[in-house]
Amino acid sequence: MTIRTVVWGENVHEQTSQIVADIYPRGMHAAIADTLQGDDISATTATLQEPEHGLPEDRLAQTDVLIWWGHAAHGDVADEVVERVATHVHAGMGLILLHSAHFAKIFKRLMGTPCNLTWREAGERERLWVTTRNHPIAAGLPDHFELEQEEMYGEPFGVPEPLETVFISWFQGGEVFRSGLTYKRGAGNVFYFRPGHETYPTYHDPNVQTVLRNAVRWAHNPAPRVIGVNEAPNVPADQALEPLEARGPRLHRDGEEGFR
C-alpha cells in the first residue's frame, strides 16, 4: 500500500530570503517531498498561496498523511481550512508538524493549549537523544545525533502531556526541549518534530530524513476514514437498543439537534 502524503509549506521565507532560497531552491516543501518519495510513500506538495491553501476537501479525503511547515504567516491560514484539516485528523488522517508549526493554527486547535516555548536564533549545535529506542519513528537511528546549526527551542513547552516523547534535544547554550512528541486526536495520529529552522540545511540531514520517513509510516492509519466525526445525533427513545419508555420533562423533541 502506498501512503499518500501531502507536504504543506508556507512558502514565504523561500520567496523573501535569498539565504533560504539558496538552501532550498524549490522550497522546503519540495525538498521534504523529494526525501519522502519512495516505494511505499507518494509525496506531493501544497502551499499557502494556492486556492484553499492547496487543501480542498477532495484532496484531504485522498490524503493519508499531511505534513505541515509554517512560521511567518500562521495568521494567513483560513480558519475554514484549519477546521477542515482538524475534521480529517479526527477521522483518521495522520498529521506531522515541523519546527515553527508549534504555533500553527491547526496545532493549537488540536492541542487546545498556547503551545508556547523559549527560543534563540544563534546557530548553535543541537543534540537529539532518542528516548524510546524501540519506537517506529526512531527506527534506524543511533542513540543520538547532532545538527551543527539550529535555532534553539527551550522548555517549558506549553503543550498537553504527549502519549510518547521520542526525542529530547540539548542545545549548545544549555537548554533542553522535548523535540519529538506523539499524540492521538480522534482516529488520527499526530507527531510534532522540532528541527527545521529555515536558514539551516536541516532537511538535507540524513538522520532528519530518516525521522520524516519513519514518521509518515507511523502516522498512517490504514483503516477507512471515520464518517461523521462532528455529528452528535439525538437518538429517540423508541430507537434505543433496549426497550425504553421516555419519561419526565425535556427540552428537545425526538431527532431535534442539540445545543452547541
PDB file of C-alpha atoms in Angstrom:
ATOM      1  CA  MET A   1       0.000   0.000   0.000  1.00  0.00           C
ATOM      2  CA  THR A   2       1.314   3.434  -0.953  1.00  0.00           C
ATOM      3  CA  ILE A   3       0.961   6.120   1.721  1.00  0.00           C
ATOM      4  CA  ARG A   4      -0.439   9.220   0.051  1.00  0.00           C
ATOM      5  CA  THR A   5       1.351  12.148   1.660  1.00  0.00           C
ATOM      6  CA  VAL A   6       0.929  15.895   1.156  1.00  0.00           C
ATOM      7  CA  VAL A   7       3.715  18.219   2.305  1.00  0.00           C
ATOM      8  CA  TRP A   8       2.210  21.609   3.115  1.00  0.00           C
ATOM      9  CA  GLY A   9       4.635  24.526   3.094  1.00  0.00           C
ATOM     10  CA  GLU A  10       4.028  28.135   3.953  1.00  0.00           C
ATOM     11  CA  ASN A  11       6.403  29.040   1.096  1.00  0.00           C
ATOM     12  CA  VAL A  12       7.096  32.554   2.387  1.00  0.00           C
ATOM     13  CA  HIS A  13      10.728  32.520   3.519  1.00  0.00           C
ATOM     14  CA  GLU A  14      11.769  30.888   0.249  1.00  0.00           C
ATOM     15  CA  GLN A  15      10.329  33.892  -1.603  1.00  0.00           C
ATOM     16  CA  THR A  16      11.696  36.616   0.683  1.00  0.00           C
ATOM     17  CA  SER A  17      15.113  35.368   1.848  1.00  0.00           C
ATOM     18  CA  GLN A  18      17.982  34.586  -0.515  1.00  0.00           C
ATOM     19  CA  ILE A  19      19.614  32.542   2.254  1.00  0.00           C
ATOM     20  CA  VAL A  20      16.618  30.224   2.421  1.00  0.00           C
ATOM     21  CA  ALA A  21      16.249  30.127  -1.367  1.00  0.00           C
ATOM     22  CA  ASP A  22      19.878  29.063  -1.742  1.00  0.00           C
ATOM     23  CA  ILE A  23      19.420  26.172   0.701  1.00  0.00           C
ATOM     24  CA  TYR A  24      16.048  25.111  -0.715  1.00  0.00           C
ATOM     25  CA  PRO A  25      15.861  26.324  -4.340  1.00  0.00           C
ATOM     26  CA  ARG A  26      12.478  24.638  -4.899  1.00  0.00           C
ATOM     27  CA  GLY A  27      11.201  25.343  -1.415  1.00  0.00           C
ATOM     28  CA  MET A  28      11.349  23.374   1.827  1.00  0.00           C
ATOM     29  CA  HIS A  29       8.111  21.612   0.919  1.00  0.00           C
ATOM     30  CA  ALA A  30       9.657  20.266  -2.294  1.00  0.00           C
ATOM     31  CA  ALA A  31      12.836  19.181  -0.510  1.00  0.00           C
ATOM     32  CA  ILE A  32      10.813  17.275   2.086  1.00  0.00           C
ATOM     33  CA  ALA A  33       8.606  15.693  -0.580  1.00  0.00           C
ATOM     34  CA  ASP A  34      11.691  14.547  -2.508  1.00  0.00           C
ATOM     35  CA  THR A  35      13.045  12.957   0.675  1.00  0.00           C
ATOM     36  CA  LEU A  36       9.830  11.026   1.243  1.00  0.00           C
ATOM     37  CA  GLN A  37       9.274   9.759  -2.273  1.00  0.00           C
ATOM     38  CA  GLY A  38       9.754   6.010  -2.406  1.00  0.00           C
ATOM     39  CA  ASP A  39       8.219   2.616  -2.964  1.00  0.00           C
ATOM     40  CA  ASP A  40       5.740   2.939  -0.094  1.00  0.00           C
ATOM     41  CA  ILE A  41       5.292   6.737   0.057  1.00  0.00           C
ATOM     42  CA  SER A  42       3.907   9.020  -2.637  1.00  0.00           C
ATOM     43  CA  ALA A  43       4.516  12.678  -1.758  1.00  0.00           C
ATOM     44  CA  THR A  44       3.041  15.800  -3.332  1.00  0.00           C
ATOM     45  CA  THR A  45       3.089  19.421  -2.150  1.00  0.00           C
ATOM     46  CA  ALA A  46       0.678  22.223  -1.306  1.00  0.00           C
ATOM     47  CA  THR A  47       1.353  25.829  -0.328  1.00  0.00           C
ATOM     48  CA  LEU A  48      -0.303  28.740   1.406  1.00  0.00           C
ATOM     49  CA  GLN A  49      -0.602  30.686  -1.844  1.00  0.00           C
ATOM     50  CA  GLU A  50      -2.775  28.126  -3.660  1.00  0.00           C
ATOM     51  CA  PRO A  51      -6.587  28.319  -3.673  1.00  0.00           C
ATOM     52  CA  GLU A  52      -7.829  26.891  -0.356  1.00  0.00           C
ATOM     53  CA  HIS A  53      -4.104  26.660   0.503  1.00  0.00           C
ATOM     54  CA  GLY A  54      -3.910  23.589  -1.710  1.00  0.00           C
ATOM     55  CA  LEU A  55      -6.097  21.614   0.708  1.00  0.00           C
ATOM     56  CA  PRO A  56      -9.642  21.365  -0.699  1.00  0.00           C
ATOM     57  CA  GLU A  57     -11.985  18.759   0.722  1.00  0.00           C
ATOM     58  CA  ASP A  58     -11.494  16.250  -2.089  1.00  0.00           C
ATOM     59  CA  ARG A  59      -7.700  16.356  -1.748  1.00  0.00           C
ATOM     60  CA  LEU A  60      -7.758  15.842   2.007  1.00  0.00           C
ATOM     61  CA  ALA A  61     -10.124  12.913   1.525  1.00  0.00           C
ATOM     62  CA  GLN A  62      -7.381  11.280  -0.567  1.00  0.00           C
ATOM     63  CA  THR A  63      -4.537  12.155   1.838  1.00  0.00           C
ATOM     64  CA  ASP A  64      -3.237   9.560   4.286  1.00  0.00           C
ATOM     65  CA  VAL A  65      -0.681  11.816   5.996  1.00  0.00           C
ATOM     66  CA  LEU A  66      -0.359  15.601   5.952  1.00  0.00           C
ATOM     67  CA  ILE A  67       2.950  17.288   6.853  1.00  0.00           C
ATOM     68  CA  TRP A  68       2.800  20.947   7.935  1.00  0.00           C
ATOM     69  CA  TRP A  69       5.572  23.566   7.957  1.00  0.00           C
ATOM     70  CA  GLY A  70       4.692  27.153   8.900  1.00  0.00           C
ATOM     71  CA  HIS A  71       6.364  30.124  10.550  1.00  0.00           C
ATOM     72  CA  ALA A  72       5.827  33.674   9.279  1.00  0.00           C
ATOM     73  CA  ALA A  73       2.196  33.538   8.141  1.00  0.00           C
ATOM     74  CA  HIS A  74       0.227  31.424  10.629  1.00  0.00           C
ATOM     75  CA  GLY A  75      -2.439  34.135  10.731  1.00  0.00           C
ATOM     76  CA  ASP A  76      -2.939  33.981   6.961  1.00  0.00           C
ATOM     77  CA  VAL A  77      -4.215  30.412   7.081  1.00  0.00           C
ATOM     78  CA  ALA A  78      -8.000  30.440   6.652  1.00  0.00           C
ATOM     79  CA  ASP A  79      -9.952  29.193   9.648  1.00  0.00           C
ATOM     80  CA  GLU A  80     -12.226  27.090   7.450  1.00  0.00           C
ATOM     81  CA  VAL A  81      -9.187  25.204   6.113  1.00  0.00           C
ATOM     82  CA  VAL A  82      -7.956  24.646   9.668  1.00  0.00           C
ATOM     83  CA  GLU A  83     -11.322  23.165  10.656  1.00  0.00           C
ATOM     84  CA  ARG A  84     -11.356  21.027   7.526  1.00  0.00           C
ATOM     85  CA  VAL A  85      -7.926  19.605   8.381  1.00  0.00           C
ATOM     86  CA  ALA A  86      -8.931  19.035  12.019  1.00  0.00           C
ATOM     87  CA  THR A  87     -12.006  17.079  10.911  1.00  0.00           C
ATOM     88  CA  HIS A  88      -9.887  14.813   8.718  1.00  0.00           C
ATOM     89  CA  VAL A  89      -7.378  14.245  11.528  1.00  0.00           C
ATOM     90  CA  HIS A  90     -10.194  13.243  13.866  1.00  0.00           C
ATOM     91  CA  ALA A  91     -11.448  10.933  11.125  1.00  0.00           C
ATOM     92  CA  GLY A  92      -8.072   9.202  10.754  1.00  0.00           C
ATOM     93  CA  MET A  93      -5.693  11.277   8.636  1.00  0.00           C
ATOM     94  CA  GLY A  94      -2.155  11.411  10.038  1.00  0.00           C
ATOM     95  CA  LEU A  95      -0.606  14.821  10.778  1.00  0.00           C
ATOM     96  CA  ILE A  96       3.079  15.697  11.201  1.00  0.00           C
ATOM     97  CA  LEU A  97       4.001  19.201  12.354  1.00  0.00           C
ATOM     98  CA  LEU A  98       7.501  20.554  11.822  1.00  0.00           C
ATOM     99  CA  HIS A  99       9.531  23.192  13.680  1.00  0.00           C
ATOM    100  CA  SER A 100       7.627  26.510  13.881  1.00  0.00           C
ATOM    101  CA  ALA A 101       4.345  24.729  13.238  1.00  0.00           C
ATOM    102  CA  HIS A 102       4.091  24.622  17.029  1.00  0.00           C
ATOM    103  CA  PHE A 103       2.311  27.981  16.589  1.00  0.00           C
ATOM    104  CA  ALA A 104       0.295  26.883  13.540  1.00  0.00           C
ATOM    105  CA  LYS A 105      -3.453  27.270  13.906  1.00  0.00           C
ATOM    106  CA  ILE A 106      -4.002  23.569  13.292  1.00  0.00           C
ATOM    107  CA  PHE A 107      -1.578  22.514  16.056  1.00  0.00           C
ATOM    108  CA  LYS A 108      -3.064  24.929  18.581  1.00  0.00           C
ATOM    109  CA  ARG A 109      -6.550  23.822  17.542  1.00  0.00           C
ATOM    110  CA  LEU A 110      -5.727  20.163  18.179  1.00  0.00           C
ATOM    111  CA  MET A 111      -3.693  20.745  21.345  1.00  0.00           C
ATOM    112  CA  GLY A 112      -6.035  23.264  22.985  1.00  0.00           C
ATOM    113  CA  THR A 113      -3.083  24.976  24.690  1.00  0.00           C
ATOM    114  CA  PRO A 114      -0.848  28.022  23.978  1.00  0.00           C
ATOM    115  CA  CYS A 115       2.000  25.830  22.588  1.00  0.00           C
ATOM    116  CA  ASN A 116       4.488  28.495  23.688  1.00  0.00           C
ATOM    117  CA  LEU A 117       8.209  27.997  24.329  1.00  0.00           C
ATOM    118  CA  THR A 118      11.519  29.844  24.700  1.00  0.00           C
ATOM    119  CA  TRP A 119      13.759  30.357  21.690  1.00  0.00           C
ATOM    120  CA  ARG A 120      17.018  31.808  20.407  1.00  0.00           C
ATOM    121  CA  GLU A 121      18.386  32.111  16.868  1.00  0.00           C
ATOM    122  CA  ALA A 122      22.146  31.704  17.288  1.00  0.00           C
ATOM    123  CA  GLY A 123      23.096  28.815  15.010  1.00  0.00           C
ATOM    124  CA  GLU A 124      24.008  26.583  17.934  1.00  0.00           C
ATOM    125  CA  ARG A 125      24.600  22.853  17.954  1.00  0.00           C
ATOM    126  CA  GLU A 126      21.604  20.654  18.716  1.00  0.00           C
ATOM    127  CA  ARG A 127      21.980  17.114  20.027  1.00  0.00           C
ATOM    128  CA  LEU A 128      18.875  14.977  19.733  1.00  0.00           C
ATOM    129  CA  TRP A 129      18.600  11.994  22.059  1.00  0.00           C
ATOM    130  CA  VAL A 130      16.358   9.033  21.278  1.00  0.00           C
ATOM    131  CA  THR A 131      14.327   8.476  24.443  1.00  0.00           C
ATOM    132  CA  THR A 132      12.295   5.495  23.180  1.00  0.00           C
ATOM    133  CA  ARG A 133      14.702   3.177  21.382  1.00  0.00           C
ATOM    134  CA  ASN A 134      12.134   0.749  20.007  1.00  0.00           C
ATOM    135  CA  HIS A 135       9.735   3.409  18.712  1.00  0.00           C
ATOM    136  CA  PRO A 136       8.974   3.095  14.966  1.00  0.00           C
ATOM    137  CA  ILE A 137       9.806   6.777  14.413  1.00  0.00           C
ATOM    138  CA  ALA A 138      13.324   6.168  15.773  1.00  0.00           C
ATOM    139  CA  ALA A 139      13.988   3.050  13.667  1.00  0.00           C
ATOM    140  CA  GLY A 140      17.475   3.014  12.148  1.00  0.00           C
ATOM    141  CA  LEU A 141      18.780   5.922  14.240  1.00  0.00           C
ATOM    142  CA  PRO A 142      21.709   5.962  16.654  1.00  0.00           C
ATOM    143  CA  ASP A 143      21.074   6.751  20.321  1.00  0.00           C
ATOM    144  CA  HIS A 144      21.732  10.392  19.496  1.00  0.00           C
ATOM    145  CA  PHE A 145      22.614  12.568  16.520  1.00  0.00           C
ATOM    146  CA  GLU A 146      23.675  16.172  16.099  1.00  0.00           C
ATOM    147  CA  LEU A 147      22.755  19.122  13.920  1.00  0.00           C
ATOM    148  CA  GLU A 148      25.640  21.559  13.720  1.00  0.00           C
ATOM    149  CA  GLN A 149      23.425  24.643  13.451  1.00  0.00           C
ATOM    150  CA  GLU A 150      19.835  25.055  14.585  1.00  0.00           C
ATOM    151  CA  GLU A 151      17.515  27.510  16.276  1.00  0.00           C
ATOM    152  CA  MET A 152      17.117  26.825  19.988  1.00  0.00           C
ATOM    153  CA  TYR A 153      13.718  25.913  21.392  1.00  0.00           C
ATOM    154  CA  GLY A 154      13.590  25.547  25.164  1.00  0.00           C
ATOM    155  CA  GLU A 155      11.274  24.355  27.887  1.00  0.00           C
ATOM    156  CA  PRO A 156       8.725  24.900  29.204  1.00  0.00           C
ATOM    157  CA  PHE A 157       6.793  23.832  26.111  1.00  0.00           C
ATOM    158  CA  GLY A 158       3.108  24.695  26.544  1.00  0.00           C
ATOM    159  CA  VAL A 159       1.570  21.523  25.110  1.00  0.00           C
ATOM    160  CA  PRO A 160      -0.501  18.729  26.658  1.00  0.00           C
ATOM    161  CA  GLU A 161       1.351  15.736  28.050  1.00  0.00           C
ATOM    162  CA  PRO A 162       2.153  13.601  24.992  1.00  0.00           C
ATOM    163  CA  LEU A 163       1.457   9.928  24.543  1.00  0.00           C
ATOM    164  CA  GLU A 164       5.172   9.417  23.918  1.00  0.00           C
ATOM    165  CA  THR A 165       8.327  11.510  23.919  1.00  0.00           C
ATOM    166  CA  VAL A 166      10.509  10.079  21.164  1.00  0.00           C
ATOM    167  CA  PHE A 167      13.282  12.716  21.162  1.00  0.00           C
ATOM    168  CA  ILE A 168      14.743  15.205  23.619  1.00  0.00           C
ATOM    169  CA  SER A 169      17.120  17.922  22.412  1.00  0.00           C
ATOM    170  CA  TRP A 170      20.071  19.520  24.149  1.00  0.00           C
ATOM    171  CA  PHE A 171      21.390  22.829  22.809  1.00  0.00           C
ATOM    172  CA  GLN A 172      24.853  24.350  22.983  1.00  0.00           C
ATOM    173  CA  GLY A 173      23.572  27.135  25.215  1.00  0.00           C
ATOM    174  CA  GLY A 174      22.362  24.604  27.791  1.00  0.00           C
ATOM    175  CA  GLU A 175      18.603  24.405  27.177  1.00  0.00           C
ATOM    176  CA  VAL A 176      16.692  21.167  26.620  1.00  0.00           C
ATOM    177  CA  PHE A 177      13.457  20.578  24.721  1.00  0.00           C
ATOM    178  CA  ARG A 178      11.016  17.743  24.044  1.00  0.00           C
ATOM    179  CA  SER A 179      11.622  17.562  20.303  1.00  0.00           C
ATOM    180  CA  GLY A 180       9.563  14.588  19.190  1.00  0.00           C
ATOM    181  CA  LEU A 181       6.071  14.161  20.622  1.00  0.00           C
ATOM    182  CA  THR A 182       3.218  11.860  19.640  1.00  0.00           C
ATOM    183  CA  TYR A 183      -0.493  12.410  20.194  1.00  0.00           C
ATOM    184  CA  LYS A 184      -3.772  10.768  19.291  1.00  0.00           C
ATOM    185  CA  ARG A 185      -6.621  13.025  18.225  1.00  0.00           C
ATOM    186  CA  GLY A 186      -9.734  11.029  17.422  1.00  0.00           C
ATOM    187  CA  ALA A 187      -8.619   8.354  14.957  1.00  0.00           C
ATOM    188  CA  GLY A 188      -5.657  10.438  13.779  1.00  0.00           C
ATOM    189  CA  ASN A 189      -2.012  10.011  14.738  1.00  0.00           C
ATOM    190  CA  VAL A 190      -0.186  13.320  15.344  1.00  0.00           C
ATOM    191  CA  PHE A 191       3.600  13.841  15.587  1.00  0.00           C
ATOM    192  CA  TYR A 192       5.432  17.076  16.363  1.00  0.00           C
ATOM    193  CA  PHE A 193       9.119  17.195  15.317  1.00  0.00           C
ATOM    194  CA  ARG A 194      11.132  20.260  16.321  1.00  0.00           C
ATOM    195  CA  PRO A 195      14.164  20.613  13.950  1.00  0.00           C
ATOM    196  CA  GLY A 196      13.839  22.545  10.698  1.00  0.00           C
ATOM    197  CA  HIS A 197      14.737  26.227  11.004  1.00  0.00           C
ATOM    198  CA  GLU A 198      14.675  27.667   7.504  1.00  0.00           C
ATOM    199  CA  THR A 199      18.156  29.278   7.405  1.00  0.00           C
ATOM    200  CA  TYR A 200      19.920  25.958   8.086  1.00  0.00           C
ATOM    201  CA  PRO A 201      20.066  22.841   5.852  1.00  0.00           C
ATOM    202  CA  THR A 202      18.249  20.655   8.382  1.00  0.00           C
ATOM    203  CA  TYR A 203      16.075  18.807   5.874  1.00  0.00           C
ATOM    204  CA  HIS A 204      19.181  17.713   3.972  1.00  0.00           C
ATOM    205  CA  ASP A 205      20.438  15.850   7.044  1.00  0.00           C
ATOM    206  CA  PRO A 206      20.215  12.036   6.618  1.00  0.00           C
ATOM    207  CA  ASN A 207      19.046  11.415  10.197  1.00  0.00           C
ATOM    208  CA  VAL A 208      16.302  14.032   9.914  1.00  0.00           C
ATOM    209  CA  GLN A 209      15.246  12.477   6.624  1.00  0.00           C
ATOM    210  CA  THR A 210      15.045   9.073   8.329  1.00  0.00           C
ATOM    211  CA  VAL A 211      12.817  10.546  11.024  1.00  0.00           C
ATOM    212  CA  LEU A 212      10.483  12.046   8.441  1.00  0.00           C
ATOM    213  CA  ARG A 213      10.106   8.803   6.511  1.00  0.00           C
ATOM    214  CA  ASN A 214       9.567   6.821   9.706  1.00  0.00           C
ATOM    215  CA  ALA A 215       7.048   9.372  10.947  1.00  0.00           C
ATOM    216  CA  VAL A 216       4.942   9.129   7.796  1.00  0.00           C
ATOM    217  CA  ARG A 217       4.762   5.357   8.153  1.00  0.00           C
ATOM    218  CA  TRP A 218       3.885   5.675  11.852  1.00  0.00           C
ATOM    219  CA  ALA A 219       1.222   8.356  11.296  1.00  0.00           C
ATOM    220  CA  HIS A 220      -0.544   6.390   8.569  1.00  0.00           C
ATOM    221  CA  ASN A 221      -3.822   4.839   9.708  1.00  0.00           C
ATOM    222  CA  PRO A 222      -4.799   2.230   7.084  1.00  0.00           C
ATOM    223  CA  ALA A 223      -8.350   1.883   8.416  1.00  0.00           C
ATOM    224  CA  PRO A 224     -11.176   3.557   6.471  1.00  0.00           C
ATOM    225  CA  ARG A 225     -11.783   7.193   7.378  1.00  0.00           C
ATOM    226  CA  VAL A 226     -14.348   7.602  10.158  1.00  0.00           C
ATOM    227  CA  ILE A 227     -17.585   9.146   8.893  1.00  0.00           C
ATOM    228  CA  GLY A 228     -19.466  11.912  10.708  1.00  0.00           C
ATOM    229  CA  VAL A 229     -16.857  12.675  13.379  1.00  0.00           C
ATOM    230  CA  ASN A 230     -18.534  16.020  14.186  1.00  0.00           C
ATOM    231  CA  GLU A 231     -22.063  14.671  14.389  1.00  0.00           C
ATOM    232  CA  ALA A 232     -23.912  14.406  17.726  1.00  0.00           C
ATOM    233  CA  PRO A 233     -27.215  12.663  16.892  1.00  0.00           C
ATOM    234  CA  ASN A 234     -30.225  12.743  19.174  1.00  0.00           C
ATOM    235  CA  VAL A 235     -31.356   9.096  19.402  1.00  0.00           C
ATOM    236  CA  PRO A 236     -35.133   8.811  20.122  1.00  0.00           C
ATOM    237  CA  ALA A 237     -36.234   6.521  22.942  1.00  0.00           C
ATOM    238  CA  ASP A 238     -38.008   4.201  20.526  1.00  0.00           C
ATOM    239  CA  GLN A 239     -34.674   3.587  18.767  1.00  0.00           C
ATOM    240  CA  ALA A 240     -32.787   2.586  21.932  1.00  0.00           C
ATOM    241  CA  LEU A 241     -31.113  -0.841  21.861  1.00  0.00           C
ATOM    242  CA  GLU A 242     -33.185  -1.976  24.838  1.00  0.00           C
ATOM    243  CA  PRO A 243     -36.918  -1.312  25.418  1.00  0.00           C
ATOM    244  CA  LEU A 244     -37.238   2.178  26.868  1.00  0.00           C
ATOM    245  CA  GLU A 245     -40.171   4.405  27.799  1.00  0.00           C
ATOM    246  CA  ALA A 246     -39.449   8.144  27.718  1.00  0.00           C
ATOM    247  CA  ARG A 247     -40.478   9.973  30.872  1.00  0.00           C
ATOM    248  CA  GLY A 248     -40.015  13.314  32.561  1.00  0.00           C
ATOM    249  CA  PRO A 249     -39.771  16.795  31.041  1.00  0.00           C
ATOM    250  CA  ARG A 250     -37.321  17.506  28.245  1.00  0.00           C
ATOM    251  CA  LEU A 251     -36.093  20.392  26.123  1.00  0.00           C
ATOM    252  CA  HIS A 252     -35.796  18.594  22.766  1.00  0.00           C
ATOM    253  CA  ARG A 253     -38.159  16.682  20.524  1.00  0.00           C
ATOM    254  CA  ASP A 254     -37.111  13.303  19.124  1.00  0.00           C
ATOM    255  CA  GLY A 255     -34.434  13.781  16.470  1.00  0.00           C
ATOM    256  CA  GLU A 256     -34.017  17.502  17.143  1.00  0.00           C
ATOM    257  CA  GLU A 257     -30.479  18.856  17.134  1.00  0.00           C
ATOM    258  CA  GLY A 258     -28.923  19.751  20.482  1.00  0.00           C
ATOM    259  CA  PHE A 259     -27.183  22.934  21.540  1.00  0.00           C
ATOM    260  CA  ARG A 260     -23.536  23.548  20.579  1.00  0.00           C
TER     261      ARG A 260
END
